[in-house]
One Martini backbone bead per residue (centre of mass of N, CA, C, O) as a GRO file, in nm:
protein
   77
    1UNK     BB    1   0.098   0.036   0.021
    2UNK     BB    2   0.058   0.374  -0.059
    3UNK     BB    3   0.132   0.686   0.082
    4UNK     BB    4   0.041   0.970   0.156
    5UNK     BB    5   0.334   1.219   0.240
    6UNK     BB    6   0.020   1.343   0.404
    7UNK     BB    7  -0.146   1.360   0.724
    8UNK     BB    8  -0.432   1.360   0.906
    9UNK     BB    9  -0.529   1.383   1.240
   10UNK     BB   10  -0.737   1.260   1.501
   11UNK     BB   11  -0.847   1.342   1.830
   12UNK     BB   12  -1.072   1.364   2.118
   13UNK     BB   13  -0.862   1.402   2.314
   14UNK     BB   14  -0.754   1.597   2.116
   15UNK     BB   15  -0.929   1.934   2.025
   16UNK     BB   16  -0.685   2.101   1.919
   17UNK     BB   17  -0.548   1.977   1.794
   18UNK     BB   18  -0.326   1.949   1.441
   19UNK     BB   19  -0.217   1.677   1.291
   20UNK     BB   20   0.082   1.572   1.105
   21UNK     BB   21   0.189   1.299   0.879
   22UNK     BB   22   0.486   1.227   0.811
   23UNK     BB   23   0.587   0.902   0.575
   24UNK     BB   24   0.845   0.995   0.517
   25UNK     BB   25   1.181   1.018   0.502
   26UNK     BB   26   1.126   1.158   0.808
   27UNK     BB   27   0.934   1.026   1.035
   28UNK     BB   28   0.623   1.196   1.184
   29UNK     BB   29   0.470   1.411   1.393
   30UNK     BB   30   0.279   1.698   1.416
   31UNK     BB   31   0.153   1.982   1.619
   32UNK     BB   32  -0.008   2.275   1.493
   33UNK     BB   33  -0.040   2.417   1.806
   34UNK     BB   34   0.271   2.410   1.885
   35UNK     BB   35   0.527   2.264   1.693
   36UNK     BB   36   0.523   1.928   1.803
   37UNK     BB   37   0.776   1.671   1.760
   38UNK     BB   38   0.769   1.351   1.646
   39UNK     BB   39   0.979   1.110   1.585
   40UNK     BB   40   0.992   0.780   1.389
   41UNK     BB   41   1.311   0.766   1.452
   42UNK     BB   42   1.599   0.689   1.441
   43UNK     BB   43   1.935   0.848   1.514
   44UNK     BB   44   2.230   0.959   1.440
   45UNK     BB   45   2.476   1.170   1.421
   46UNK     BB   46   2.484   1.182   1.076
   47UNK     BB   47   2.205   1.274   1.047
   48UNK     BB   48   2.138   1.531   1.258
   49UNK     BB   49   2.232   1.766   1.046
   50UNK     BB   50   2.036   1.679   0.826
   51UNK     BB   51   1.783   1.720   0.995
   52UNK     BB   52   1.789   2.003   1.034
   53UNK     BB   53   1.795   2.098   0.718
   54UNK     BB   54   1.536   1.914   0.687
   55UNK     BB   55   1.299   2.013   0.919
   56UNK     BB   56   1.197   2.310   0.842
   57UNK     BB   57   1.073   2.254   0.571
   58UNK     BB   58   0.876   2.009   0.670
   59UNK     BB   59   0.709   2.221   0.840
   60UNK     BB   60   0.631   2.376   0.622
   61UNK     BB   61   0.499   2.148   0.439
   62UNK     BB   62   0.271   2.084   0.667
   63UNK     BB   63   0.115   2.346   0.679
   64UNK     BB   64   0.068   2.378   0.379
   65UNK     BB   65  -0.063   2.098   0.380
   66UNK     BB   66  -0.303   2.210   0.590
   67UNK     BB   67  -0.412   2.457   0.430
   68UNK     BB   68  -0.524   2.327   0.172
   69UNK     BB   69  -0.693   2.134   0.334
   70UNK     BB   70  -0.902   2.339   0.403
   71UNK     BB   71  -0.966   2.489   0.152
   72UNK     BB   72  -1.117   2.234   0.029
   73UNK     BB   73  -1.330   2.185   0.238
   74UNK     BB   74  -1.471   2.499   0.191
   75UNK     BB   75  -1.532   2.433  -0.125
   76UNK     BB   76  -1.727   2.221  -0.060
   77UNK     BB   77  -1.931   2.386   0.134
   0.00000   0.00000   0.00000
């Protein structure tokens, strides 16, 4: 099964949240209310370096992608 790259996530316990789960490496998800991220992998020292410089865009690409899907929400309604 292939999935796509972001996903929503809802969950009733954090009815605040608004979670994004990135798919592919480096996966995570975050929460977009907070912009607090919990990493879905290990790291190694080498790893470290390229995750910090891949992580700021990766935050930007789920967040860029939850403002697309609400917006296209808004059009169905």
């Amino acid at each position: 099964m292939q999935f796509p790259r972001f996903i929503l996530g809802d969950n009733t316990d954090y009815p605040e949240a608004i979670f994004v789960i990135h798919t592919e490496f480096p996966r995570f998800i975050i929460n977009l209310q907070d912009d607090e991220v919990e990493w879905l992998e290990d790291f190694d020292k080498n790893d470290e370096e390229e995750l910090e410089n891949e992580a700021e865009n990766l935050i930007v690409e789920a967040s860029e992608f939850y403002d697309r899907e609400v917006e296209r929400y808004q059009e169905n309604d």
